[in-house]
């Protein structure tokens, strides 16, 4: 099991638990404000953009080139940006904190 | 080559040059063919604007046949954002359970009626009917309104030769004027009334602005949805193993829909007006000239997509631009995705196989590029499961 915390743009803290699937799917199933997941997770819509807590970057790893190309043109991009449909849930993510980029 | 195959006419030029200038009336268009360039130009609305003379960003240009500005489509940021902020929640309604259930019964009824044993001409007897009936949900209007929309036929906003015909477009404009006047007199909870009662950036929406939104929901969501639905049916008829796979593995249906949108690219391209002298793809683009963002070519870019000319039902990385990209990405995408997803669910549930009986391709011509975008005629037989 991994506990993952989402901080929404209205500063709401939501902690959810799961052991598989994508982080985007977890957020959408639980109605996390600002994560829409329009394309269902194939890296085409960028409606699942989050900022990873800086010290947690090693948990999530880096974005692939295709994901980076998508993020590059997103208005709220920074060095901690990820499209969370591209993050698979595993034990290693336990304690992860993500801020919805909105 | 199978009948449902859709070739990529842009491959060679995309690889060698990345762009191509094609003629359109007296206003040529430089088509951007590579995914990265298409995305960059779509994002850079300052240099590549959607807000020029109404109709100019459409290819073929509609400047001679309309004066109403389409909204939010022909408005640049930051004004664009105010309109999208108003429209986005309404156009997300397809995610609500009640909407999904109503759409399911529309699709289920149509498929069931067509299972009776006779052959079906999909474009007119199925896709147009489905598109029109589903639109009553999006606009929140009575189901019966779809009867009139269906009676307009598939060519209502085009003339026979595919060139644009002002008289035909007038059918829609007159209809919208009448509906908007009715909504002004007797407001209801349909999109006509909602728009007329809305405020954007503190200003009440005018009748002309409301009309500008509605033209787009009727015209922009018509051929695109008809082609997406028809092409999906032709593909599944031609590939019985894919219908079986979608039935056995419901978890891949969402990915399959994105892949259909990528492969079919129901909207080939959309224009922009260059606002300052610049370069695109190492080619000079002069102020006041036109470029276009060729979604169909970008979606086959071999530097991004593996096996770009194949439908890979469970393609995992699929950064397609079939619904556009950035500011103006498709407002109707939630509705369109819900239609395709419901269609696949119902076909998997009710239909065992589909016989592909007759096809006549619908080919668009942009100078030397000839692109199949769908079918003029598509006759199939749905066999019950
Ligand atoms: C499979 C079906 C569809 C496809 C492939 C499609 C494709 C597209 C594309 C590529 C764009 C971007 C245009 C640009 O950047 O200039 C777009 C925009 C748009 N589409 Fe769709 N579309 C579809 C269905 C619909 C439907 C059903 C509606 C509404 C009923 C709709 C309404 C719009 C609107 C209003 C815009 C402009 C959004 C803006 O400017 O902010 N589309 N569509
Ligand atoms: S859900 Fe579409 S890019 Fe992540």
XYZ file of C-alpha atoms in Angstrom, chain B residues 54-341:
288
model
C -14.269 35.747 -39.222
C -13.826 32.605 -41.299
C -10.212 33.213 -42.275
C -8.622 30.549 -40.053
C -10.820 27.885 -41.601
C -9.466 26.053 -44.637
C -11.138 26.356 -47.114
C -11.615 29.948 -46.003
C -15.137 31.030 -45.060
C -14.549 34.807 -45.256
C -16.922 35.129 -48.192
C -19.782 33.230 -46.616
C -20.054 34.441 -43.039
C -19.557 37.490 -40.844
C -20.431 35.998 -37.458
C -17.350 35.348 -35.334
C -17.255 31.798 -33.960
C -16.694 31.702 -30.222
C -14.386 30.692 -28.509
C -12.753 29.398 -31.676
C -11.962 32.771 -33.305
C -10.982 34.647 -30.150
C -7.400 34.848 -28.843
C -6.273 34.741 -25.218
C -6.744 36.448 -22.837
C -10.340 37.149 -23.970
C -10.626 33.505 -25.004
C -10.235 32.405 -21.399
C -13.363 34.204 -20.241
C -15.472 32.354 -22.802
C -13.875 28.987 -22.062
C -14.400 29.522 -18.343
C -18.108 29.932 -19.017
C -18.399 27.039 -21.478
C -16.118 24.375 -19.954
C -18.456 23.242 -17.134
C -21.404 22.918 -19.533
C -19.340 20.854 -21.975
C -18.150 18.548 -19.157
C -21.745 17.423 -18.477
C -21.178 14.229 -20.533
C -19.297 12.900 -17.477
C -22.466 12.975 -15.360
C -24.246 9.675 -14.781
C -27.633 10.828 -16.001
C -26.099 12.046 -19.285
C -24.218 8.776 -19.725
C -27.385 6.765 -19.163
C -29.385 8.804 -21.660
C -26.624 8.513 -24.233
C -26.473 4.790 -23.623
C -30.156 4.394 -24.351
C -29.845 6.478 -27.552
C -26.995 4.299 -28.825
C -28.531 1.048 -27.622
C -31.829 1.784 -29.363
C -30.126 2.726 -32.624
C -27.884 -0.356 -32.682
C -30.755 -2.658 -31.733
C -32.980 -1.250 -34.510
C -30.222 -1.899 -37.006
C -29.626 -5.480 -35.911
C -32.785 -6.624 -37.636
C -30.969 -8.171 -40.563
C -30.982 -5.682 -43.417
C -27.925 -3.776 -44.555
C -27.428 -0.240 -43.242
C -25.915 2.802 -44.946
C -23.919 3.959 -41.948
C -23.284 7.621 -42.795
C -26.915 8.682 -43.217
C -28.834 6.001 -41.364
C -26.570 5.582 -38.378
C -23.832 8.180 -37.765
C -25.857 11.266 -38.693
C -28.766 9.995 -36.609
C -26.539 9.216 -33.631
C -24.727 12.561 -33.883
C -27.987 14.517 -34.021
C -29.726 12.625 -31.225
C -26.659 12.893 -28.991
C -26.487 16.631 -29.660
C -29.890 17.066 -28.000
C -28.195 15.944 -24.763
C -25.293 18.353 -25.167
C -27.618 21.290 -25.866
C -30.243 20.054 -23.394
C -33.018 20.430 -25.957
C -36.012 18.117 -26.643
C -35.142 14.830 -28.371
C -37.579 15.711 -31.179
C -35.330 18.588 -32.315
C -33.004 15.965 -33.757
C -35.580 15.106 -36.425
C -35.039 18.466 -38.118
C -31.230 18.293 -37.779
C -31.235 14.842 -39.373
C -33.431 16.111 -42.226
C -30.718 18.624 -43.177
C -28.571 15.695 -44.347
C -24.797 15.364 -44.090
C -24.036 18.058 -46.610
C -25.966 20.875 -44.994
C -22.967 23.106 -44.415
C -21.223 22.098 -47.641
C -22.349 22.046 -51.241
C -22.041 19.049 -53.521
C -18.594 19.851 -54.835
C -17.364 20.297 -51.271
C -16.678 23.947 -51.973
C -18.399 26.139 -49.434
C -21.844 27.292 -50.257
C -23.266 30.346 -48.543
C -26.905 29.445 -49.199
C -26.565 26.159 -47.387
C -24.886 27.712 -44.378
C -27.870 30.082 -44.254
C -30.127 27.154 -43.271
C -28.260 26.914 -39.986
C -28.055 30.672 -39.395
C -31.800 31.096 -39.906
C -32.494 28.187 -37.597
C -30.265 29.627 -34.871
C -31.822 33.089 -35.178
C -35.259 31.596 -34.731
C -34.198 29.471 -31.754
C -32.434 32.381 -30.061
C -35.506 34.603 -30.469
C -37.635 31.872 -28.920
C -35.199 31.554 -26.033
C -35.264 35.330 -25.483
C -39.064 35.260 -25.303
C -39.342 32.074 -23.228
C -36.116 31.111 -21.477
C -35.649 27.398 -20.662
C -32.672 25.420 -19.363
C -31.193 24.629 -22.776
C -27.879 25.967 -24.055
C -29.613 28.693 -26.090
C -31.110 30.231 -22.950
C -28.059 29.593 -20.799
C -25.854 31.500 -23.247
C -28.272 34.405 -23.533
C -28.379 34.712 -19.754
C -24.616 34.422 -19.301
C -22.031 37.032 -18.451
C -18.425 36.913 -19.612
C -15.873 39.159 -17.935
C -18.729 41.139 -16.390
C -20.488 41.715 -19.709
C -23.734 40.124 -20.777
C -23.384 37.849 -23.781
C -24.990 39.313 -26.894
C -27.244 37.426 -29.252
C -24.522 37.592 -31.905
C -21.999 36.081 -29.486
C -24.411 33.311 -28.468
C -24.947 32.589 -32.137
C -21.176 32.432 -32.608
C -20.945 29.697 -29.973
C -23.881 27.738 -31.342
C -22.723 27.715 -34.974
C -19.631 25.971 -33.757
C -21.488 23.354 -31.719
C -23.585 22.520 -34.758
C -20.988 22.758 -37.505
C -17.780 21.793 -35.662
C -19.348 18.805 -33.990
C -21.095 17.420 -37.061
C -18.726 16.023 -39.709
C -16.113 15.280 -37.051
C -18.420 13.065 -35.004
C -19.963 11.480 -38.109
C -16.506 10.561 -39.401
C -15.268 9.306 -36.030
C -18.316 7.038 -35.629
C -18.368 5.808 -39.244
C -14.631 5.170 -39.406
C -14.756 3.213 -36.146
C -17.517 1.003 -37.529
C -15.665 0.442 -40.829
C -12.509 -0.472 -38.919
C -14.289 -2.913 -36.604
C -16.064 -4.508 -39.582
C -12.726 -4.944 -41.332
C -10.986 -6.219 -38.171
C -13.206 -8.774 -36.413
C -10.261 -9.696 -34.168
C -10.291 -6.123 -32.800
C -13.992 -6.244 -31.970
C -13.334 -9.504 -30.143
C -10.390 -8.022 -28.267
C -12.390 -4.976 -27.160
C -15.121 -7.325 -25.968
C -12.675 -9.524 -24.017
C -10.558 -6.697 -22.607
C -12.882 -3.833 -21.624
C -9.992 -2.166 -19.790
C -8.330 -1.174 -23.082
C -11.403 0.555 -24.545
C -10.332 4.009 -23.325
C -6.950 3.659 -25.002
C -8.594 2.346 -28.168
C -10.727 5.488 -28.422
C -7.668 7.754 -28.214
C -6.020 5.589 -30.864
C -9.057 5.898 -33.143
C -8.933 9.685 -32.763
C -5.218 9.684 -33.590
C -5.507 7.385 -36.584
C -8.714 8.837 -38.046
C -7.947 12.493 -37.189
C -11.488 13.571 -38.111
C -10.370 17.206 -38.397
C -7.438 17.346 -40.831
C -6.104 20.797 -40.017
C -7.032 24.275 -38.812
C -5.519 27.598 -39.785
C -3.928 30.514 -37.968
C -3.037 34.010 -39.156
C 0.599 35.049 -38.737
C 0.738 38.339 -36.790
C 4.423 39.241 -37.231
C 7.203 38.200 -39.611
C 8.615 34.975 -38.247
C 9.930 31.551 -39.162
C 8.199 28.228 -39.070
C 10.275 25.120 -39.567
C 13.156 27.265 -40.896
C 10.843 28.791 -43.453
C 9.931 32.483 -43.474
C 6.311 33.190 -42.552
C 5.210 36.737 -43.350
C 2.854 38.806 -41.256
C -0.762 38.466 -42.443
C -0.121 35.162 -44.228
C -1.780 31.932 -43.117
C -0.386 28.718 -41.670
C -2.317 25.642 -40.661
C -1.807 23.135 -37.901
C -2.135 19.761 -39.562
C -3.385 17.480 -36.800
C -3.700 14.564 -39.237
C -0.051 14.723 -40.267
C 1.243 15.356 -36.746
C -0.654 12.272 -35.596
C 1.387 10.063 -37.952
C 4.758 11.638 -37.063
C 7.155 8.693 -37.153
C 9.620 10.450 -34.861
C 7.036 10.244 -32.054
C 4.694 7.319 -32.770
C 5.916 3.763 -33.267
C 4.154 2.103 -36.210
C 2.241 5.311 -36.908
C 0.198 3.779 -39.707
C -1.203 0.967 -37.615
C -4.056 1.014 -35.154
C -2.553 -0.290 -31.915
C -5.639 -0.696 -29.739
C -3.814 -0.460 -26.427
C -1.208 2.156 -27.413
C 0.102 3.387 -24.072
C 1.945 6.573 -25.034
C -0.294 8.412 -27.431
C 0.397 12.157 -27.365
C -1.917 12.793 -30.307
C -3.390 16.158 -31.271
C -6.615 14.835 -32.788
C -8.576 17.160 -30.482
C -6.128 20.000 -31.045
C -3.644 21.346 -28.529
C -3.307 24.174 -26.004
C -5.752 27.113 -25.749
C -8.243 26.027 -28.396
C -8.285 22.301 -27.712
C -11.635 20.774 -28.521
C -14.478 21.918 -26.319
C -16.623 19.011 -27.528
C -14.027 16.337 -26.747
C -15.754 15.054 -23.600
C -18.986 14.606 -25.541
C -17.188 13.017 -28.522
C -15.256 10.607 -26.290
C -18.449 9.639 -24.480
C -20.181 8.899 -27.792
C -17.349 6.636 -28.936
C -17.061 4.908 -25.598
